[in-house]
Tab-separated table of C-alpha atoms in Angstrom:
chain	number	residue	atom	x	y	z
T	1	MET	CA	-7.727	-10.908	29.131
T	2	LYS	CA	-9.276	-7.782	29.743
T	3	MET	CA	-12.431	-6.981	27.838
T	4	GLU	CA	-10.010	-4.027	26.423
T	5	ASP	CA	-7.653	-6.355	24.827
T	6	ALA	CA	-10.993	-8.541	23.117
T	7	PHE	CA	-11.474	-5.072	20.717
T	8	LYS	CA	-8.051	-3.992	19.933
T	9	ARG	CA	-7.191	-4.143	16.186
T	10	ASP	CA	-3.698	-4.200	15.161
T	11	ILE	CA	-2.867	-0.851	13.500
T	12	TYR	CA	0.808	-0.922	11.079
T	13	PHE	CA	2.456	2.262	10.085
T	14	SER	CA	3.702	3.320	6.627
T	15	PHE	CA	7.296	4.001	6.470
T	16	PHE	CA	6.260	6.285	3.898
T	17	MET	CA	6.415	8.684	6.136
T	18	PHE	CA	10.538	8.224	5.819
T	19	THR	CA	11.278	6.867	3.121
T	20	ALA	CA	10.411	4.986	-0.289
T	21	ASP	CA	13.601	2.876	-0.731
T	22	LEU	CA	14.461	0.515	2.389
T	23	ARG	CA	18.478	0.798	0.831
T	24	PRO	CA	18.677	-3.288	1.887
T	25	ASN	CA	22.276	-3.126	1.127
T	26	ASP	CA	23.322	-0.320	3.144
T	27	SER	CA	24.238	-1.514	6.424
T	28	GLY	CA	24.280	2.832	8.108
T	29	TYR	CA	20.814	3.673	6.942
T	30	THR	CA	19.514	0.205	8.233
T	31	GLN	CA	20.477	1.569	11.995
T	32	ILE	CA	18.209	4.884	10.894
T	33	LEU	CA	15.537	2.392	9.878
T	34	ILE	CA	15.614	0.533	13.220
T	35	ARG	CA	15.665	3.977	15.084
T	36	HIS	CA	12.530	4.570	13.740
T	37	LEU	CA	10.879	1.095	13.953
T	38	LYS	CA	11.667	1.453	18.216
T	39	ALA	CA	10.103	4.752	18.366
T	40	LEU	CA	7.387	3.935	16.661
T	41	ALA	CA	6.739	0.803	17.894
T	42	ASP	CA	7.403	2.354	21.446
T	43	ILE	CA	4.110	4.565	20.609
T	44	GLY	CA	2.162	1.410	20.359
T	45	TYR	CA	2.024	0.319	16.328
T	46	ALA	CA	1.814	-3.368	15.791
T	47	GLY	CA	3.423	-3.509	12.514
T	48	PHE	CA	5.201	-1.750	9.398
T	49	ASP	CA	4.224	-1.412	5.965
T	50	VAL	CA	7.345	-0.951	3.509
T	51	HIS	CA	8.035	-0.069	-0.264
T	52	ILE	CA	9.661	-2.564	-2.408
T	53	ALA	CA	11.344	0.264	-4.957
T	54	PRO	CA	12.838	-1.269	-8.087
T	55	GLY	CA	16.157	-2.420	-8.264
T	56	PRO	CA	18.807	-1.451	-10.370
T	57	PRO	CA	18.591	-2.691	-13.495
T	58	ASN	CA	21.617	-5.035	-13.910
T	59	VAL	CA	20.573	-6.380	-10.608
T	60	GLY	CA	18.545	-9.988	-10.709
T	61	HIS	CA	15.583	-10.687	-8.628
T	62	GLN	CA	16.933	-12.938	-6.585
T	63	ALA	CA	20.220	-10.991	-5.510
T	64	GLU	CA	17.003	-8.330	-4.600
T	65	VAL	CA	15.850	-10.605	-2.546
T	66	GLU	CA	19.201	-12.290	-0.856
T	67	SER	CA	19.493	-8.311	0.212
T	68	TYR	CA	15.503	-8.527	1.935
T	69	VAL	CA	16.877	-10.982	3.597
T	70	ARG	CA	20.023	-9.481	5.008
T	71	LEU	CA	17.900	-6.984	6.223
T	72	LYS	CA	14.905	-8.988	8.134
T	73	LYS	CA	17.869	-10.519	9.813
T	74	ALA	CA	19.291	-6.932	11.241
T	75	PHE	CA	15.914	-6.608	11.469
T	76	ASP	CA	15.076	-9.560	13.507
T	77	GLN	CA	18.636	-8.356	15.739
T	78	ALA	CA	17.440	-5.771	16.512
T	79	GLY	CA	14.195	-6.952	18.645
T	80	PHE	CA	11.578	-7.090	15.581
T	81	ARG	CA	11.353	-10.650	15.131
T	82	ASP	CA	8.253	-11.069	15.538
T	83	VAL	CA	6.846	-7.723	14.267
T	84	LYS	CA	4.625	-8.156	11.168
T	85	PHE	CA	5.626	-6.050	7.795
T	86	THR	CA	3.265	-5.431	4.796
T	87	THR	CA	4.941	-4.050	1.588
T	88	ASN	CA	4.012	-1.455	-1.180
T	89	VAL	CA	4.707	-2.786	-4.745
T	90	GLY	CA	3.752	-1.073	-7.859
T	91	THR	CA	5.033	-1.954	-11.477
T	92	THR	CA	6.918	-0.321	-13.740
T	93	ARG	CA	6.607	1.036	-17.429
T	94	THR	CA	9.445	-1.969	-18.005
T	95	PHE	CA	7.326	-4.218	-15.795
T	96	ASP	CA	4.541	-4.600	-16.637
T	97	PRO	CA	1.514	-7.268	-16.331
T	98	THR	CA	-0.555	-5.317	-19.068
T	99	SER	CA	1.677	-5.119	-21.944
T	100	PRO	CA	0.355	-5.999	-25.349
T	101	TYR	CA	3.803	-7.955	-25.528
T	102	GLU	CA	3.934	-11.372	-24.262
T	103	GLU	CA	7.782	-11.230	-23.292
T	104	GLN	CA	6.986	-8.278	-21.488
T	105	ARG	CA	4.380	-9.656	-19.257
T	106	ARG	CA	6.412	-12.814	-18.282
T	107	GLN	CA	9.289	-9.836	-16.911
T	108	ALA	CA	6.394	-8.229	-15.343
T	109	LEU	CA	5.236	-11.740	-14.067
T	110	SER	CA	9.095	-12.545	-12.435
T	111	TYR	CA	8.963	-9.133	-10.699
T	112	LEU	CA	5.745	-9.674	-8.714
T	113	LYS	CA	7.137	-13.231	-7.523
T	114	SER	CA	9.720	-11.489	-6.740
T	115	ARG	CA	8.418	-8.720	-4.235
T	116	VAL	CA	5.779	-11.496	-3.582
T	117	ASP	CA	9.185	-13.543	-2.257
T	118	ILE	CA	10.750	-10.050	-0.391
T	119	THR	CA	7.384	-9.311	1.322
T	120	SER	CA	7.643	-13.149	2.770
T	121	VAL	CA	11.131	-12.487	3.645
T	122	LEU	CA	9.553	-9.597	5.855
T	123	GLY	CA	6.634	-10.187	6.935
T	124	GLY	CA	6.099	-14.217	7.137
T	125	GLU	CA	2.900	-15.734	6.524
T	126	ASP	CA	0.133	-14.208	6.285
T	127	THR	CA	1.271	-11.025	5.521
T	128	ILE	CA	-0.178	-8.522	2.456
T	129	MET	CA	1.639	-7.313	-0.404
T	130	SER	CA	-0.298	-4.169	-1.500
T	131	GLY	CA	-0.328	-1.194	-4.174
T	132	PRO	CA	-0.633	-0.146	-7.737
T	133	PHE	CA	0.736	-3.224	-9.064
T	134	LEU	CA	-1.520	-3.769	-11.956
T	135	TYR	CA	-1.399	-1.046	-14.406
T	136	PRO	CA	2.177	1.031	-14.147
T	137	TYR	CA	2.256	3.347	-11.455
T	138	GLY	CA	2.463	6.522	-12.683
T	139	ILE	CA	2.490	6.023	-16.299
T	140	PHE	CA	0.367	7.714	-18.684
T	141	PRO	CA	-1.246	6.072	-22.432
T	142	LEU	CA	-0.466	8.345	-25.113
T	143	THR	CA	-1.730	8.648	-29.027
T	144	ASP	CA	0.467	8.119	-31.931
T	145	ASP	CA	0.460	11.112	-32.429
T	146	GLY	CA	1.499	12.042	-28.382
T	147	GLU	CA	-1.414	13.405	-26.458
T	148	GLN	CA	-2.875	12.225	-23.423
T	149	ILE	CA	-5.317	9.371	-23.750
T	150	TRP	CA	-8.539	10.453	-21.628
T	151	SER	CA	-11.848	9.521	-20.640
T	152	ASP	CA	-13.708	7.222	-22.905
T	153	ALA	CA	-11.525	6.760	-25.372
T	154	LEU	CA	-8.929	5.340	-22.339
T	155	GLN	CA	-11.641	3.183	-20.716
T	156	ASP	CA	-11.355	1.472	-24.325
T	157	TRP	CA	-7.920	1.680	-24.482
T	158	ILE	CA	-7.158	-0.075	-21.278
T	159	LYS	CA	-9.762	-2.442	-21.725
T	160	PRO	CA	-7.404	-5.184	-23.779
T	161	ARG	CA	-4.415	-4.230	-21.321
T	162	PHE	CA	-6.331	-5.675	-18.710
T	163	ALA	CA	-7.474	-8.885	-20.576
T	164	ALA	CA	-3.632	-9.520	-21.497
T	165	ALA	CA	-2.645	-8.788	-17.636
T	166	ARG	CA	-5.621	-11.815	-16.662
T	167	SER	CA	-3.375	-14.893	-17.064
T	168	ILE	CA	-0.144	-12.700	-15.412
T	169	PHE	CA	-2.408	-12.391	-12.336
T	170	GLN	CA	-3.922	-16.224	-12.668
T	171	GLU	CA	-0.045	-17.451	-11.883
T	172	LEU	CA	0.699	-13.840	-9.445
T	173	ALA	CA	-2.089	-15.271	-7.080
T	174	GLN	CA	-1.704	-19.097	-7.216
T	175	TYR	CA	2.025	-18.210	-6.306
T	176	SER	CA	1.065	-15.664	-3.968
T	177	SER	CA	-1.091	-18.166	-2.095
T	178	GLU	CA	1.593	-20.850	-1.571
T	179	LYS	CA	3.736	-18.295	-0.305
T	180	LYS	CA	0.775	-17.101	2.128
T	181	VAL	CA	0.971	-13.474	0.996
T	182	LYS	CA	-2.184	-11.899	0.800
T	183	LEU	CA	-2.408	-9.972	-2.753
T	184	ALA	CA	-3.882	-6.195	-2.481
T	185	ILE	CA	-4.816	-4.481	-5.603
T	186	GLU	CA	-5.178	-0.532	-4.731
T	187	PRO	CA	-6.927	1.836	-6.839
T	188	VAL	CA	-5.189	5.292	-7.005
T	189	LYS	CA	-6.782	8.450	-8.107
T	190	ASN	CA	-6.524	9.708	-11.349
T	191	TRP	CA	-3.820	12.094	-11.770
T	192	GLU	CA	-0.864	9.258	-10.063
T	193	THR	CA	-2.169	7.173	-12.419
T	194	PRO	CA	-4.729	6.199	-15.253
T	195	ALA	CA	-6.437	2.798	-14.089
T	196	PRO	CA	-7.389	1.567	-12.306
T	197	THR	CA	-8.738	4.222	-9.800
T	198	MET	CA	-12.075	2.845	-8.091
T	199	VAL	CA	-12.208	0.422	-6.198
T	200	SER	CA	-15.030	-1.815	-8.600
T	201	GLN	CA	-12.405	-1.686	-11.094
T	202	ALA	CA	-10.239	-3.248	-8.937
T	203	LEU	CA	-12.908	-5.656	-8.613
T	204	ASP	CA	-14.132	-6.111	-11.873
T	205	PHE	CA	-10.945	-6.738	-13.310
T	206	LEU	CA	-10.788	-9.646	-10.480
T	207	GLU	CA	-13.678	-10.719	-11.212
T	208	ASP	CA	-13.237	-10.876	-14.861
T	209	ALA	CA	-10.084	-12.321	-14.805
T	210	ASP	CA	-11.846	-14.904	-12.364
T	211	ILE	CA	-9.143	-14.862	-9.961
T	212	PRO	CA	-10.311	-15.548	-6.514
T	213	VAL	CA	-7.610	-15.372	-4.403
T	214	CYS	CA	-6.516	-11.795	-5.001
T	215	GLY	CA	-8.347	-8.451	-3.232
T	216	VAL	CA	-7.962	-5.290	-3.438
T	217	THR	CA	-6.714	-2.367	-0.537
T	218	ILE	CA	-9.592	0.568	-0.069
T	219	ASP	CA	-7.812	3.694	1.250
T	220	THR	CA	-9.743	6.660	2.311
T	221	ALA	CA	-7.878	9.534	0.756
T	222	GLN	CA	-8.520	7.521	-2.778
T	223	VAL	CA	-11.901	7.059	-1.951
T	224	VAL	CA	-12.486	10.475	-0.487
T	225	MET	CA	-10.781	12.081	-4.247
T	226	GLU	CA	-11.564	9.646	-6.661
T	227	SER	CA	-14.961	8.077	-5.243
T	228	GLN	CA	-18.396	7.543	-7.215
T	229	GLY	CA	-19.954	8.661	-3.405
T	230	PRO	CA	-21.173	7.134	-0.322
T	231	ALA	CA	-23.492	4.954	-1.810
T	232	VAL	CA	-21.109	3.645	-4.330
T	233	PHE	CA	-18.617	3.335	-1.537
T	234	LYS	CA	-21.062	1.384	0.976
T	235	LYS	CA	-21.573	-1.150	-2.362
T	236	ASN	CA	-17.934	-1.926	-3.364
T	237	VAL	CA	-17.350	-2.675	0.669
T	238	ALA	CA	-19.996	-5.268	0.740
T	239	ARG	CA	-18.792	-6.561	-2.057
T	240	ALA	CA	-15.474	-6.999	-1.104
T	241	ALA	CA	-16.066	-8.399	1.742
T	242	ARG	CA	-18.531	-10.759	0.509
T	243	GLN	CA	-15.945	-12.038	-1.715
T	244	SER	CA	-13.711	-12.309	0.612
T	245	ARG	CA	-11.388	-9.714	-0.981
T	246	LEU	CA	-11.317	-6.861	1.254
T	247	ASN	CA	-7.534	-7.753	2.589
T	248	TYR	CA	-6.090	-4.129	3.591
T	249	VAL	CA	-7.561	-0.930	4.935
T	250	HIS	CA	-5.268	2.019	4.672
T	251	ILE	CA	-6.340	5.231	7.012
T	252	SER	CA	-4.778	7.886	5.176
T	253	ALA	CA	-6.132	12.128	5.099
T	254	PRO	CA	-7.123	13.421	1.459
T	255	ASP	CA	-4.196	15.160	1.443
T	256	ARG	CA	-2.153	12.720	2.757
T	257	GLY	CA	-0.494	14.507	5.621
T	258	ALA	CA	-1.653	14.229	9.463
T	259	VAL	CA	-4.640	11.893	10.097
T	260	GLU	CA	-5.862	13.667	13.108
T	261	ASP	CA	-8.155	15.749	12.311
T	262	SER	CA	-8.459	15.625	8.628
T	263	TRP	CA	-11.106	15.089	6.637
T	264	ILE	CA	-11.917	12.012	6.428
T	265	PRO	CA	-15.894	10.632	7.248
T	266	TRP	CA	-15.052	8.556	9.778
T	267	GLU	CA	-18.826	7.367	10.290
T	268	ILE	CA	-19.262	6.457	7.041
T	269	MET	CA	-16.315	4.782	6.073
T	270	LEU	CA	-15.427	2.657	9.750
T	271	GLY	CA	-19.277	2.838	9.761
T	272	GLU	CA	-19.305	0.379	6.886
T	273	ILE	CA	-15.944	-1.446	7.242
T	274	GLU	CA	-15.618	-2.134	10.796
T	275	PRO	CA	-18.634	-4.738	10.745
T	276	VAL	CA	-16.719	-7.020	7.703
T	277	TYR	CA	-12.829	-6.010	7.926
T	278	PHE	CA	-11.087	-8.149	10.492
T	279	GLY	CA	-6.951	-7.136	8.828
T	280	PRO	CA	-4.846	-4.827	9.839
T	281	TYR	CA	-5.061	-0.869	9.586
T	282	LEU	CA	-2.530	0.687	8.152
T	283	VAL	CA	-1.936	4.535	8.749
T	284	GLU	CA	-0.342	5.980	6.051
T	285	VAL	CA	1.140	9.145	6.113
T	286	PHE	CA	3.157	11.010	2.912
T	287	ASN	CA	5.752	12.915	3.612
T	288	ALA	CA	7.071	15.769	1.979
T	289	ILE	CA	10.409	13.769	1.076
T	290	PRO	CA	11.879	12.643	-2.347
T	291	PRO	CA	10.304	11.318	-4.517
T	292	PHE	CA	6.759	12.408	-2.946
T	293	GLU	CA	7.384	16.594	-2.530
T	294	SER	CA	8.059	15.976	-6.326
T	295	SER	CA	5.757	12.964	-7.720
T	296	MET	CA	2.893	14.293	-5.358
T	297	ARG	CA	3.679	17.870	-5.889
T	298	MET	CA	3.592	18.432	-2.053
T	299	THR	CA	3.449	22.615	-0.923
T	300	ARG	CA	3.256	21.225	2.514
T	301	ARG	CA	6.339	21.303	5.246
T	302	ARG	CA	8.215	17.901	5.897
T	303	PHE	CA	7.371	16.560	9.353
T	304	TRP	CA	10.752	16.622	10.760
T	305	ARG	CA	12.143	12.812	11.051
T	306	PRO	CA	13.673	12.601	14.327
T	307	GLY	CA	17.950	11.703	13.263
T	308	GLU	CA	18.380	12.351	9.592
T	309	ASP	CA	16.262	16.211	9.384
T	310	GLU	CA	16.678	18.652	12.277
T	311	PRO	CA	13.489	20.097	14.281
T	312	ALA	CA	11.488	23.079	12.074
T	313	ALA	CA	9.998	25.777	14.278
T	314	GLY	CA	6.014	25.346	14.192
T	315	VAL	CA	6.182	21.863	12.663
T	316	ASP	CA	5.218	18.626	13.900
T	317	SER	CA	7.902	15.463	13.925
T	318	ALA	CA	7.289	12.322	12.321
T	319	TYR	CA	7.008	10.843	15.564
T	320	ASP	CA	4.552	13.493	16.711
T	321	VAL	CA	1.973	12.628	13.867
T	322	ALA	CA	2.403	9.603	13.713
T	323	ARG	CA	1.266	9.392	17.237
T	324	ALA	CA	-1.236	11.554	17.486
T	325	ALA	CA	-3.003	9.240	13.718
T	326	LEU	CA	-2.550	6.190	16.159
T	327	ARG	CA	-4.488	8.417	19.154
T	328	THR	CA	-7.436	9.204	17.060
T	329	LEU	CA	-7.778	5.670	15.001
T	330	THR	CA	-7.996	3.747	18.000
T	331	GLU	CA	-10.827	6.365	19.676
T	332	LYS	CA	-12.454	6.219	16.349
T	333	ILE	CA	-12.491	2.374	16.164
T	334	ALA	CA	-13.769	2.366	19.454
T	335	SER	CA	-16.575	4.878	19.088
T	336	HIS	CA	-18.316	2.279	15.935
T	337	GLY	CA	-18.708	-0.319	19.028
T	338	ARG	CA	-16.591	-2.848	17.604
T	339	ARG	CA	-17.430	-6.607	18.910
T	340	PRO	CA	-15.095	-9.782	18.739
T	341	ARG	CA	-15.967	-12.669	16.053
T	342	SER	CA	-17.616	-15.312	17.673
């Protein structure tokens, strides 16, 4: 083995650059995805993260799973049988594990189990399902008078919701463990979701619910925009690692764009993460495409997607951004003197 190989870390790329919906029943679109996979693999990415969009309301979960079985078969036939896939999953207003209604919580459990199944289909054993799947993404609570709930009132409101989700997540964690899929709850910033918005909140939930086989995702962009500062970040990384809950790390610029020359505080973040994290890193770039351009209020221009968009003068292509991100992250990891485990 070459010395440089001993220090090499797996780096994945998020398909949020291209889409938020794989459209597994669209064979024509599958070929577009395969072209992107081939280009990114040639650049040097070891794996990919894909978003599992909610299916049509009239389609059962088992039919959704079967559609991803067919999609994975197409990926395998294209030469990606041994490539790793992880998934990004969010809960919805309909599938809400924090609902005060038991029937709705059970529906959410069925939905989340199907997402574990899809993750297993795409990624095989020891893959990761990450995302904001504790509280429904983008759903903000209202008072009876239609006013939004914030600050102290929000913290009081969310406590019984998290308590209601405990048994659901205990079952989900057991199911995912049997499927050999790692769960990683991702806190996201407060204008995307009301909770959890910080790593400490996700860790508190898992500890209070006594769920030892579920973990968290640390996302560099979310930490910069929403965390309480470097001291708390260091404590949270150490806490998650000590409990074997540091399941995924996303490398994302605060503006959710290009990673190269971004405002990521590399020294603080990798300085804490590298010594205790042994999983893959995910480069996550949100392109200015539907639904992100509106949901994330993007004003920057789109990175043009080869084969999908016309080249734009003065604008980088998706592949150029991906190539620069891989080079940047590889250099930053190397600068921290990573040593293989004994």
